Coordinates of C-alpha atoms and ligand atoms in Angstrom, one line a residue:
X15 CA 11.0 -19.9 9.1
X16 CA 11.5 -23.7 9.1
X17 CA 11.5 -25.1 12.6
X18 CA 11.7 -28.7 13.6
X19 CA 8.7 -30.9 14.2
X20 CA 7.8 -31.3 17.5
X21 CA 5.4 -31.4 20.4
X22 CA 5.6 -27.8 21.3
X23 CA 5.3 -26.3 18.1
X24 CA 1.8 -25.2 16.3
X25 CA 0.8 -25.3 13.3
X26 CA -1.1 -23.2 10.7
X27 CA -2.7 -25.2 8.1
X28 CA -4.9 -23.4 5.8
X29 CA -7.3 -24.6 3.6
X30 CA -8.8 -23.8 0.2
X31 CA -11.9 -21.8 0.0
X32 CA -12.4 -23.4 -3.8
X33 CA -12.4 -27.1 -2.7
X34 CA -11.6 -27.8 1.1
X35 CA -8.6 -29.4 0.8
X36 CA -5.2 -28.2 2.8
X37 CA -3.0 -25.6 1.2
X38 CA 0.1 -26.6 3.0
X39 CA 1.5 -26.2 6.7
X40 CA 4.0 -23.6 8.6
X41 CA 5.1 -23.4 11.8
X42 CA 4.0 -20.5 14.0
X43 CA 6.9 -18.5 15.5
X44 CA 4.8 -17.7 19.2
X45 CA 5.5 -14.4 20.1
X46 CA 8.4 -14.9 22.6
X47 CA 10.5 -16.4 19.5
X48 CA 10.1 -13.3 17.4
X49 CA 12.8 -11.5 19.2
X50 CA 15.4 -14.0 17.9
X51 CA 14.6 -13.7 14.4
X52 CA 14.9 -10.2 14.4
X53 CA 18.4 -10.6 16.0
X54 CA 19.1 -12.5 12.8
X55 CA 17.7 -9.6 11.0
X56 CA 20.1 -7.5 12.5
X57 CA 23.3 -9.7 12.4
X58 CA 22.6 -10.2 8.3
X59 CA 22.2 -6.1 8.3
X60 CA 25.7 -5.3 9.7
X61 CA 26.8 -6.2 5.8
X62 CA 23.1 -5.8 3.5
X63 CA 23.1 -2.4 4.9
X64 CA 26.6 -1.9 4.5
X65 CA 26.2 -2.4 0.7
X66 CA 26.2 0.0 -1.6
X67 CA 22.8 -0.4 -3.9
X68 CA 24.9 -1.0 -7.1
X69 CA 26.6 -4.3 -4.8
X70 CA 23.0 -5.6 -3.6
X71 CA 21.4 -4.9 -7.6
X72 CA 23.1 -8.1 -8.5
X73 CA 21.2 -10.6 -5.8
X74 CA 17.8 -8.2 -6.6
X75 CA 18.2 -9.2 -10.0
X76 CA 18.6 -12.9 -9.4
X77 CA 15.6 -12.6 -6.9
X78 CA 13.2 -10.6 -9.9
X79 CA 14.5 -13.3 -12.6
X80 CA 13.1 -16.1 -10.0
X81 CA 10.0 -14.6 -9.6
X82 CA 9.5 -13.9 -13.2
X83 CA 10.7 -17.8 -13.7
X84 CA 7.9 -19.0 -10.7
X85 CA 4.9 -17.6 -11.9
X86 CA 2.9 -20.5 -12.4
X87 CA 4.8 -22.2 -9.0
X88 CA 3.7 -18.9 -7.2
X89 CA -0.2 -18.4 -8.7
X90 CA -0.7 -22.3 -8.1
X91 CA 0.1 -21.2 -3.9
X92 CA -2.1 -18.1 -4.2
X93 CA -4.9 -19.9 -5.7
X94 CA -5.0 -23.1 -3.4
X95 CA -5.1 -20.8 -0.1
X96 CA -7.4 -18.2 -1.6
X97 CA -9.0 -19.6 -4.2
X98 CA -8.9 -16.3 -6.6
X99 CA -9.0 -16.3 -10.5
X100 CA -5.9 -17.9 -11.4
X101 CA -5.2 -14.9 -13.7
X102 CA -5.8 -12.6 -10.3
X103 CA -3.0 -14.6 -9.2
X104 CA -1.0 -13.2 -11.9
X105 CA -1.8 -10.0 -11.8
X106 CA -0.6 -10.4 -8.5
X107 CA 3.2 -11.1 -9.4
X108 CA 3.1 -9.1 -12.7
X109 CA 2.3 -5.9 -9.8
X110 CA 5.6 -7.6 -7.8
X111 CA 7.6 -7.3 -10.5
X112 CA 7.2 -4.1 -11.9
X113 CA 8.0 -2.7 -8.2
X114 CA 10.8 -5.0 -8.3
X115 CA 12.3 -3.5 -11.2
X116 CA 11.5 -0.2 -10.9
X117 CA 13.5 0.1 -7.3
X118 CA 16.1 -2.4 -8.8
X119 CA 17.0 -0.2 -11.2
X120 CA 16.4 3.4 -9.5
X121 CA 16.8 3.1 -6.0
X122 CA 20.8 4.3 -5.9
X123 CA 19.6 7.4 -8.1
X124 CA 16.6 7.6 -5.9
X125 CA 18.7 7.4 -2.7
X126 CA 21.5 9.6 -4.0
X127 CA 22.8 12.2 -1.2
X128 CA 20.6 15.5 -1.6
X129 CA 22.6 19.0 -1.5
X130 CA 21.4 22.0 0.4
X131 CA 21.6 25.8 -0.2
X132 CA 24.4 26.9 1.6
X133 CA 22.6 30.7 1.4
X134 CA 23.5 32.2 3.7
X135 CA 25.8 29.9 5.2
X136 CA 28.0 30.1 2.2
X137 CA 31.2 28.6 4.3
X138 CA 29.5 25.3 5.0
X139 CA 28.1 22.8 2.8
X140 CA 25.2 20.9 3.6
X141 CA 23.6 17.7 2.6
X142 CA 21.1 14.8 3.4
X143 CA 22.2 11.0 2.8
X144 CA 20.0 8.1 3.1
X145 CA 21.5 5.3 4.7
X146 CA 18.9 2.4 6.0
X147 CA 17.2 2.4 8.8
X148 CA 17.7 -1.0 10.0
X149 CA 15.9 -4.2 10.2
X150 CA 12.1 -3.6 8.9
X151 CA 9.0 -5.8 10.3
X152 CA 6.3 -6.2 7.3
X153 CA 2.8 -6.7 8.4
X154 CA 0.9 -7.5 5.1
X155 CA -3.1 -9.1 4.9
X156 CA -4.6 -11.6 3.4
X157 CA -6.5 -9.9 0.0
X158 CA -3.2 -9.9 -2.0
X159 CA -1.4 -12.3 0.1
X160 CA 1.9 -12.2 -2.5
X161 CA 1.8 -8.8 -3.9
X162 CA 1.6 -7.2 -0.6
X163 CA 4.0 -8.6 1.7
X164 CA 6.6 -8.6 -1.6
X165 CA 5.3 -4.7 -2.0
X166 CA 6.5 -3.7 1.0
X167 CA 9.5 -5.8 1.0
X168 CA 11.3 -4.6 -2.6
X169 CA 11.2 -1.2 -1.1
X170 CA 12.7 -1.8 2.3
X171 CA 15.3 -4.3 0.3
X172 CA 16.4 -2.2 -2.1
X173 CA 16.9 0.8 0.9
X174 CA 19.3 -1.6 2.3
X175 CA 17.1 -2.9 5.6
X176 CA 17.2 -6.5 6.0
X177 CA 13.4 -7.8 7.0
X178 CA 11.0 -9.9 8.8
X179 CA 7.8 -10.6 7.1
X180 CA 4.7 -11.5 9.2
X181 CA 1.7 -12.4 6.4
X182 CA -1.8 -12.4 7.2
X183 CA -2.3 -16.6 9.0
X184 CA -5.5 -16.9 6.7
X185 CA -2.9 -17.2 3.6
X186 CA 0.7 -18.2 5.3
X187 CA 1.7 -20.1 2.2
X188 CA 1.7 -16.9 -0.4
X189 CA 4.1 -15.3 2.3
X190 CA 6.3 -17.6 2.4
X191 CA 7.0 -18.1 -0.8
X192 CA 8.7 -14.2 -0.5
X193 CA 11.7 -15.8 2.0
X194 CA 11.7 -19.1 -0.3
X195 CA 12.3 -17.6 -3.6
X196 CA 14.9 -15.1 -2.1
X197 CA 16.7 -18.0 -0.2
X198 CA 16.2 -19.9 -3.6
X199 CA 17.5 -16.9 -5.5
X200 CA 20.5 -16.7 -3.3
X201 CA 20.0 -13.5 -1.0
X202 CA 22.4 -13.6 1.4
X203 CA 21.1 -15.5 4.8
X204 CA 18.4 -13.9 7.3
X205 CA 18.3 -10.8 5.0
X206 CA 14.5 -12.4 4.0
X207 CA 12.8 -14.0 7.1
X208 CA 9.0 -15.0 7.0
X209 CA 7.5 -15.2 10.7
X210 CA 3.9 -17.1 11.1
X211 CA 1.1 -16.2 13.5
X212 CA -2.0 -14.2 14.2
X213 CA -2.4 -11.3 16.1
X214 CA 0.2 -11.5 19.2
X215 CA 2.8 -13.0 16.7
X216 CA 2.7 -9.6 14.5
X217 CA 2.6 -7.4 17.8
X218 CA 5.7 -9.1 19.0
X219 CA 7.4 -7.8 16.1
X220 CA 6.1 -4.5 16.3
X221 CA 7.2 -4.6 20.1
X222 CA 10.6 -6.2 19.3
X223 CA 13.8 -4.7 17.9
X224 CA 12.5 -3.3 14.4
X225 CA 13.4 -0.2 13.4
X226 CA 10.5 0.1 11.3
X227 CA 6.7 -0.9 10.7
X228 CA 5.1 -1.2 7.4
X229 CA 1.3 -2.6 7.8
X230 CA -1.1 -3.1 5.4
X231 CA -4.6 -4.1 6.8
X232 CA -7.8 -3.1 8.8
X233 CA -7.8 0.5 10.2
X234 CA -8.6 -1.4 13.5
X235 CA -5.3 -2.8 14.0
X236 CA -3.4 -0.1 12.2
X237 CA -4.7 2.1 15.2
X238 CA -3.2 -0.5 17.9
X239 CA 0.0 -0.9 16.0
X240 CA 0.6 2.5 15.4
X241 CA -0.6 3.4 18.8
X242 CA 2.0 0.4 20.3
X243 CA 5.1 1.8 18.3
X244 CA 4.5 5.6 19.8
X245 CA 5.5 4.1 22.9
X246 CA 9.6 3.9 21.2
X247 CA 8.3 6.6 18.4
X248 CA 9.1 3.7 16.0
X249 CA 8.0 4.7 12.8
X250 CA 4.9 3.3 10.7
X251 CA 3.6 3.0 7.5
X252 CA 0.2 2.5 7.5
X253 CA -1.8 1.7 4.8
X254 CA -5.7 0.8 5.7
X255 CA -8.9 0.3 4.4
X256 CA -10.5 2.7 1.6
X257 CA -14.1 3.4 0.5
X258 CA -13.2 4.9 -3.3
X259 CA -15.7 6.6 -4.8
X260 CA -16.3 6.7 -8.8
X261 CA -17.2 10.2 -10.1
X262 CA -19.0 9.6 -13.6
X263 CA -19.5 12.9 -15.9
X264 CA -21.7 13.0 -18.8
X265 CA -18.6 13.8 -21.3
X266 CA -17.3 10.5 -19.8
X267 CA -17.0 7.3 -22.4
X268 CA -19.8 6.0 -21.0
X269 CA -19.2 2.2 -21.7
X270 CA -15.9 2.4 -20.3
X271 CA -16.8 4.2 -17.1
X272 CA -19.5 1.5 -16.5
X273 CA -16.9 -1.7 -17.2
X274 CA -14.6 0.3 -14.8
X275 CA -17.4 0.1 -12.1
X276 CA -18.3 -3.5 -12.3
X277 CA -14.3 -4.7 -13.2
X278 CA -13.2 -2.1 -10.3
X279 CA -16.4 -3.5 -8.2
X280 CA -15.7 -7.2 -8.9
X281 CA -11.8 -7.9 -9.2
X282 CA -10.8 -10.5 -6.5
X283 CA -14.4 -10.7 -5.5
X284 CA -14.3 -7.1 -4.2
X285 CA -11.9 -7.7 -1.5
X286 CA -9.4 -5.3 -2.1
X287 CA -8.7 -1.5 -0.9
X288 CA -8.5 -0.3 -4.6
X289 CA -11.8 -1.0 -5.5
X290 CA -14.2 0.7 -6.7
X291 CA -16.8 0.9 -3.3
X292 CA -19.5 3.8 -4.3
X293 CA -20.3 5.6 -8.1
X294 CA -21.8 8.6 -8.4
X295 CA -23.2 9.7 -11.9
X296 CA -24.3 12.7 -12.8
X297 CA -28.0 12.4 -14.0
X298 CA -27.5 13.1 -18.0
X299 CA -25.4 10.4 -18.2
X300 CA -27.5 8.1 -15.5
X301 CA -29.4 5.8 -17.4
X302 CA -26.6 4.8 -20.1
X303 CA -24.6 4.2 -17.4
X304 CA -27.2 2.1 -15.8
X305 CA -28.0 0.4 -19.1
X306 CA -24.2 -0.2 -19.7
X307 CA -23.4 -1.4 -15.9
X308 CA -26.2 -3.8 -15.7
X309 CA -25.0 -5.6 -18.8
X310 CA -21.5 -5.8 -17.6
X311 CA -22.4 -7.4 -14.4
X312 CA -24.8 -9.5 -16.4
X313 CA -22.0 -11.4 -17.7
X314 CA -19.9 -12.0 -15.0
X315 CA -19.8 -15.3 -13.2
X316 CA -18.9 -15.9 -9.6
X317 CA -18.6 -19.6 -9.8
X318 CA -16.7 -23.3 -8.5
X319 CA -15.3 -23.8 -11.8
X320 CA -12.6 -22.8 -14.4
X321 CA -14.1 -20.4 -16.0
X322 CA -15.3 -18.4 -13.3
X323 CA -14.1 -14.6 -13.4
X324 CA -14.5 -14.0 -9.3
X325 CA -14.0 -16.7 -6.6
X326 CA -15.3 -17.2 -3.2
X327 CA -14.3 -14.8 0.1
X328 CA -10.9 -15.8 0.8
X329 CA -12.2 -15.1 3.9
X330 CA -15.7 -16.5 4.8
X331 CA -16.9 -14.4 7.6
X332 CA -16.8 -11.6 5.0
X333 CA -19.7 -13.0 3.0
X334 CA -22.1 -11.9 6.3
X335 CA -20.9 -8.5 6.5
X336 CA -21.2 -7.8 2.5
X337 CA -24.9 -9.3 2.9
X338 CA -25.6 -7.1 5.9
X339 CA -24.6 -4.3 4.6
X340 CA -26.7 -5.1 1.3
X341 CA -29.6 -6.5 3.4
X342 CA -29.7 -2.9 5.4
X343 CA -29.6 -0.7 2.7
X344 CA -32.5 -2.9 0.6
X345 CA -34.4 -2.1 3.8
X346 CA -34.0 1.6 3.7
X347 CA -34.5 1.8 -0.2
X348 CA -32.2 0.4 -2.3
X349 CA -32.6 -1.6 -5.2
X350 CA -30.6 -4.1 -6.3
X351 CA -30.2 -3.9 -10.4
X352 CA -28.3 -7.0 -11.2
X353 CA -27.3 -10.2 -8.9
X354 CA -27.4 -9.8 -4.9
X355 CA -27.3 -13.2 -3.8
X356 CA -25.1 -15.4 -1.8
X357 CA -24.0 -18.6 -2.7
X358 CA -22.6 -21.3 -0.1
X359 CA -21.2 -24.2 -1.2
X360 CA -19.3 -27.2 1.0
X361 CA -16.3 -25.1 1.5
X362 CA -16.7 -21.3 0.8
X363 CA -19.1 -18.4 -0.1
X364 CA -19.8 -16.4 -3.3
X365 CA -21.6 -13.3 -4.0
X366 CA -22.8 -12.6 -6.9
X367 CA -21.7 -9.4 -9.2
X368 CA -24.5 -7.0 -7.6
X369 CA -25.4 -4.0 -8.9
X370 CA -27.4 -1.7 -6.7
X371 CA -29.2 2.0 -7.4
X372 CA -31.1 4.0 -4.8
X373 CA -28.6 4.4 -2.4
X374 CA -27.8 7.0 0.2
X375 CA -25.3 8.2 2.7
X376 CA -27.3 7.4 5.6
X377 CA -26.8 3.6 4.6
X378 CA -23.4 1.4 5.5
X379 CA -23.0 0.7 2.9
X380 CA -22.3 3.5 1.1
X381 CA -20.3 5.0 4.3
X382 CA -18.2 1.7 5.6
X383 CA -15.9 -0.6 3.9
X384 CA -17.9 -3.3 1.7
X385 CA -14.9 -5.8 1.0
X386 CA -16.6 -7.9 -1.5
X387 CA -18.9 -7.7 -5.1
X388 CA -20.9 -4.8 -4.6
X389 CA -21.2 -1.6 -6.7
X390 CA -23.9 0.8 -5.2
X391 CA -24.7 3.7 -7.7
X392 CA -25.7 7.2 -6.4
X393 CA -27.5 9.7 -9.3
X394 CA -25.8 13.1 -9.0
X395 CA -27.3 16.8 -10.1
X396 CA -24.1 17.5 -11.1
X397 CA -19.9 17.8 -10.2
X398 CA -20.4 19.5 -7.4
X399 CA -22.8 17.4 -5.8
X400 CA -20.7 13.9 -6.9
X401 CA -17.8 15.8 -5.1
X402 CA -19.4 16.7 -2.4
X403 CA -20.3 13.2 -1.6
X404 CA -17.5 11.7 -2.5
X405 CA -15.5 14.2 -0.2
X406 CA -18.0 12.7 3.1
X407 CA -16.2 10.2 4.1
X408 CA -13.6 9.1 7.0
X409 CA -11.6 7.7 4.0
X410 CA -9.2 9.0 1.4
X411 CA -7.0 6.0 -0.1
X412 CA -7.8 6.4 -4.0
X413 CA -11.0 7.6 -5.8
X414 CA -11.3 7.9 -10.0
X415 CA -13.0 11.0 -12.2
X416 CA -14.2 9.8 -15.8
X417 CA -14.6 12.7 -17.8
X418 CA -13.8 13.2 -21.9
X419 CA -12.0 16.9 -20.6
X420 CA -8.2 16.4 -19.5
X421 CA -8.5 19.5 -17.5
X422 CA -11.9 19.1 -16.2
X423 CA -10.4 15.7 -15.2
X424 CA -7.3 17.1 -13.2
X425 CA -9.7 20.0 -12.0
X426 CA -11.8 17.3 -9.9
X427 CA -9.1 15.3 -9.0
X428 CA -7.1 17.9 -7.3
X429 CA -10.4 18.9 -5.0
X430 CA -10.8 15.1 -4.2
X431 CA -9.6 14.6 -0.5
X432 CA -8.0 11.3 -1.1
X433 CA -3.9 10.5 -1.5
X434 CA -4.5 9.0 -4.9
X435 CA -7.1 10.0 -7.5
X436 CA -7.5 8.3 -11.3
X437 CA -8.4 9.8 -14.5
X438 CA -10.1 7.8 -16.6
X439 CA -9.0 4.6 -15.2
X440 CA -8.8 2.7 -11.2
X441 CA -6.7 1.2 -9.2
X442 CA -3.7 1.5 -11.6
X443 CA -1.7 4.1 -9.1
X444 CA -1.3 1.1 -6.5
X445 CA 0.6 -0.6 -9.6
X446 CA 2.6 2.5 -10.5
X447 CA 5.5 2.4 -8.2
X448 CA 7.4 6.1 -9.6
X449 CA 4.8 7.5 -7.7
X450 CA 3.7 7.8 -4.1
X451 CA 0.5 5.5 -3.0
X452 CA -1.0 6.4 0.0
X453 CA -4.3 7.4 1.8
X454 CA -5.1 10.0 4.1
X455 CA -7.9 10.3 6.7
X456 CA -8.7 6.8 7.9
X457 CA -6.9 5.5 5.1
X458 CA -3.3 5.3 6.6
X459 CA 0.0 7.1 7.5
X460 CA 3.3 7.9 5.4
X461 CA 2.1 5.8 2.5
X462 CA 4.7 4.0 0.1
X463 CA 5.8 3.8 -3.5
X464 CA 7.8 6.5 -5.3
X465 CA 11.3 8.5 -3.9
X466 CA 8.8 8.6 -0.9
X467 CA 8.4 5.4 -0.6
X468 CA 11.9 3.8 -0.6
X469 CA 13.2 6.8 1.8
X470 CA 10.9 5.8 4.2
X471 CA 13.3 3.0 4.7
X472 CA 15.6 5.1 5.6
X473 CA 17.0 8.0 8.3
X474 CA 16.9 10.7 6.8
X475 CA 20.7 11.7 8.0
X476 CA 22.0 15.6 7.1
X477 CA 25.6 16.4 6.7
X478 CA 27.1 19.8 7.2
X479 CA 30.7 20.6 6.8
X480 CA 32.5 23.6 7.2
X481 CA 34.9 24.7 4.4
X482 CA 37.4 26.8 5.9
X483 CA 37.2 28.0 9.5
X484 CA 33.5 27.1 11.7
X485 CA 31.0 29.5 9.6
X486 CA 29.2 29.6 12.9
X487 CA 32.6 31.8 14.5
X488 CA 33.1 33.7 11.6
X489 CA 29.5 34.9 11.8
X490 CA 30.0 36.4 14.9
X491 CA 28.0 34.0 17.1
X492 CA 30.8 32.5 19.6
X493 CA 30.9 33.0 23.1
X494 CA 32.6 35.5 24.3
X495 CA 30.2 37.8 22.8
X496 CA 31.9 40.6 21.1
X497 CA 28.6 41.6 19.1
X498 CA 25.5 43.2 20.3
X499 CA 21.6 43.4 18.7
X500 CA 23.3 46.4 16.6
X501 CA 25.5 43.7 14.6
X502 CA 22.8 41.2 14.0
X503 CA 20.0 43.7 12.6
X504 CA 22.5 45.3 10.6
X505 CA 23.4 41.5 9.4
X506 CA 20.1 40.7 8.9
X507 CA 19.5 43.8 6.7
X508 CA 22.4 43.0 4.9
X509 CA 21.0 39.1 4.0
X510 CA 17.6 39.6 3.6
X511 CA 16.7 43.8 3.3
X512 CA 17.1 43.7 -0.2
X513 CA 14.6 40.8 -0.8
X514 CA 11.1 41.6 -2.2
Ligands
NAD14 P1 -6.1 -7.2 9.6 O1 -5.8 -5.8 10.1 O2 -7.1 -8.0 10.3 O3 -4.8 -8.1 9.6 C1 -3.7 -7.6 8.9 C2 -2.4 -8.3 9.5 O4 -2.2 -7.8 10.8 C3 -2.5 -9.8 9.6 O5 -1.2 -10.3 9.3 C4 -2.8 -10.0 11.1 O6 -2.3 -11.2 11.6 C5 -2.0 -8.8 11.7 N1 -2.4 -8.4 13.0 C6 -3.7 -8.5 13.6 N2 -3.7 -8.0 14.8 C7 -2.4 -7.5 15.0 C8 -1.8 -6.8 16.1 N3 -2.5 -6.4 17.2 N4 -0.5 -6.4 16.0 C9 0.2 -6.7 14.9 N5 -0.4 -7.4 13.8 C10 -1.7 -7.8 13.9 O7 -6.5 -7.0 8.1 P2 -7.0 -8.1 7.1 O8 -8.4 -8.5 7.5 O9 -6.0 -9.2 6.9 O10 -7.0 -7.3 5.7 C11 -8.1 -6.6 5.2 C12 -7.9 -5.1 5.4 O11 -6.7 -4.7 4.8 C13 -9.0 -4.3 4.7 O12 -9.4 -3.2 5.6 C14 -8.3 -3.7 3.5 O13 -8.8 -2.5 3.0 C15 -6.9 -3.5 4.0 N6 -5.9 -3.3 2.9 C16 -5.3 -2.1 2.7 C17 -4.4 -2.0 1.6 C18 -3.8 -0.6 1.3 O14 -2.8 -0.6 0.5 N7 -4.3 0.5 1.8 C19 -4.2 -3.1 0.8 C20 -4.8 -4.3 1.1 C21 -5.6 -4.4 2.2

């Protein structure tokens, strides 16, 4: 939202981790203003939601072809407010378009009205539609501060809501560029609002009048928020932190399991849900995998410059808890293999690509949330045993087998208790948007992505109609009763006797 400069107003102005200098400046809508945006919301819904999907495809087409035509304009944003691998940044947008097209060009045949059996009703016909649910509030974080909040937005577009998108106030810039390019793009007013603030600006919006939450952040505050919209029974979408697990087998292609680990381990400096947070091997294919692993991280550089592959902590105050975490488990046993230092420099902090063996469960770091560079390494007897621990924790967002057997591969997954599981690869299900993503446990709620994803946008609204005269009067069932018990066990013989 662009607001007028004056006295009242506050400012966010963040900075970049990379070199200290300003990334740009929003306005922050204070809670008691969020209310009016969403009545905007709601006013540009009475005709976004009235469209049909094949009427709003035209605008979500001009909107993709902007993005695709921005790249460089929106990786420039990411990278001054995060400082992240400018080819993270693209990775970022190339994950925002995909969903964009994918719902762009399904979401009328994924929203099409659903028939029902009519057995044993067979004089009324019965169906489910999936109109939109209304104006949608989008809280997204600050890891993948374009992908996420656009994520969550191409679904809840393409259902037909209108939305209000409150990004994380450590990268306000990246989300802003989601109302500027669809302003830019020519979306119809209000249908794409960007809201600034911290906490009490994002709980306005959940308190205000959304008709739907999608957050994407700490389990912490998914708890509040989810605990705040029970209070309407507004619906949320929750999807929280992970603590993915790596199963190795020794049929596995060794090399490539142990790139996966430290790419997985590493990618945006380890701060992302997706990553790969604990591997377990199983001990006949341990030491190649070590061998392998340790030369990977070798040549990865967590640097100022250029040519660095990983970036500082978008956020600083991460750097401590990674080094805790590392710094407890040392203390209890662990070794660390490759890198394990922190590096400060005049405006953020590094950590280096750290490869560490001699883990347990008893440690944090192997049971909480790690958020940055870190890949601990468990020896396993066997399957069992890497399933077993993978299986012990609050956690279930995604989690990868690496096996040469297809069927072994499908076998494991489908006893992993996570929502998502990987064979022979990571992270690539949050990028796949035909199918649901979503965690379970202390992972989140409802999920998104896939038919189950873009219906979540919507109410769920079932049809019946009756074909001749009311099915429920020819059956016998109006008042005044003229049948007995006789007449409906003799009916329900009829229906169902002959079933085996
Ligand atoms: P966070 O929970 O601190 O903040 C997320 C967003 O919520 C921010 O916009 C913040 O301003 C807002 N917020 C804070 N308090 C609020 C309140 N009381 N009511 C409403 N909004 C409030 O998370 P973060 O530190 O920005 O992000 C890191 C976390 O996000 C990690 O745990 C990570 O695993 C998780 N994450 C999950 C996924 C996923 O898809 N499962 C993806 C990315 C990140």
């Amino acid at each position: 939202m662009t607001q007028p400069r004056d006295n009242e107003t506050r400012w966010i102005t963040p900075t970049s981790p990379l070199t200290g200098k300003p990334a740009g400046t929003v306005a922050i809508t204070e809670p008691e203003g969020v209310a009016a945006v969403v009545e905007r919301s709601r006013g540009a819904f009475d005709d976004w939601g009235a469209m049909t999907h094949d009427e709003r495809k035209p605008y979500l087409r001009a909107f993709a072809k902007h993005v695709l035509g921005s790249m460089d304009r929106i990786a420039a944003v990411i990278v001054s407010e995060t400082g992240k691998n400018v080819g993270d940044a693209h990775a970022e947008i190339v994950g925002t378009l995909t969903a964009l097209d994918f719902y762009t060009r399904n979401a009328g045949k994924l929203l099409r009205p659903k028939k029902g059996s009519s057995w044993p009703f067979l004089t009324t016909r019965g169906w489910t539609e999936y109109p939109p649910i209304g104006v949608a509030g989008i809280i997204s974080p600050w890891n993948y501060p374009f992908y996420l909040p656009t994520l969550s937005s191409i679904q809840a577009l393409c259902a037909g809501c209108t939305i209000v998108v409150k990004p994380s106030e450590i990268t306000p810039m990246s989300g802003q560029l989601v109302e500027d390019l669809a302003i830019e793009a020519g979306l119809p007013d209000d249908v794409v609002q960007v809201i600034h603030g911290g906490g009490d600006t994002g709980s306005a919006l959940v308190d205000a009048d959304t008709d739907i939450i999608a957050f994407t952040g700490s389990g912490e505050v998914g708890k509040v928020i989810a605990g705040q919209a029970a209070k309407t029974l507004k619906p949320v979408l929750l999807e929280l932190g992970g603590k993915d697990a790596q199963i190795v087998l020794e049929d596995a292609n060794l090399r490539d399991a142990a790139r996966a680990a430290i790419t997985f381990g590493v990618f945006n400096a380890g701060q992302q849900c997706v990553g790969i947070e604990r591997v377990y091997v199983v001990a006949d294919a341990y030491d190649e995998f070590m061998e392998e692993a340790a030369d990977a991280a070798g040549r990865i550089t967590a640097a100022t410059g250029d040519h660095r592959d990983i970036g500082p902590f978008i956020s600083a105050p991460q750097a401590e808890v990674v080094e805790n975490q590392l710094d407890l488990a040392v203390a209890a046993g662990a070794r660390v293999v490759a890198g394990g230092s922190k590096l400060t420099t005049e405006h953020g902090a590094y950590f280096e690509p750290t490869l560490v063996e001699g883990v347990d469960h008893s440690m944090l770091l192997m049971q909480e949330e790690t958020f940055g560079p870190v890949i601990p390494v468990m020896k396993v007897a066997d399957e069992e045993e890497a399933l077993l621990l993978a299986n012990d924790s609050p956690y279930g967002l995604h989690g990868s087998v690496w096996t040469g057997s297809k069927q072994r591969g499908r076998r494991i997954a489908r006893r992993m208790k996570t929502g998502t599981v990987a064979i022979n690869d990571h992270l690539i299900n949050f990028l796949y948007p035909s199918i649901k993503f979503g965690g379970i446990g202390e992972s989140g709620l409802n999920g998104q992505l896939g038919e189950e994803g873009i219906k979540a946008f919507t109410i769920h609204r079932s049809i019946t109609s009756a074909r001749f005269r009311p099915t429920t009067r020819l059956m016998g069932g109006w008042m005044p009763r003229r049948v007995g018990p006789r007449y409906w066990k003799a009916l329900a013989k009829v229906l169902f006797g002959w079933r085996r």
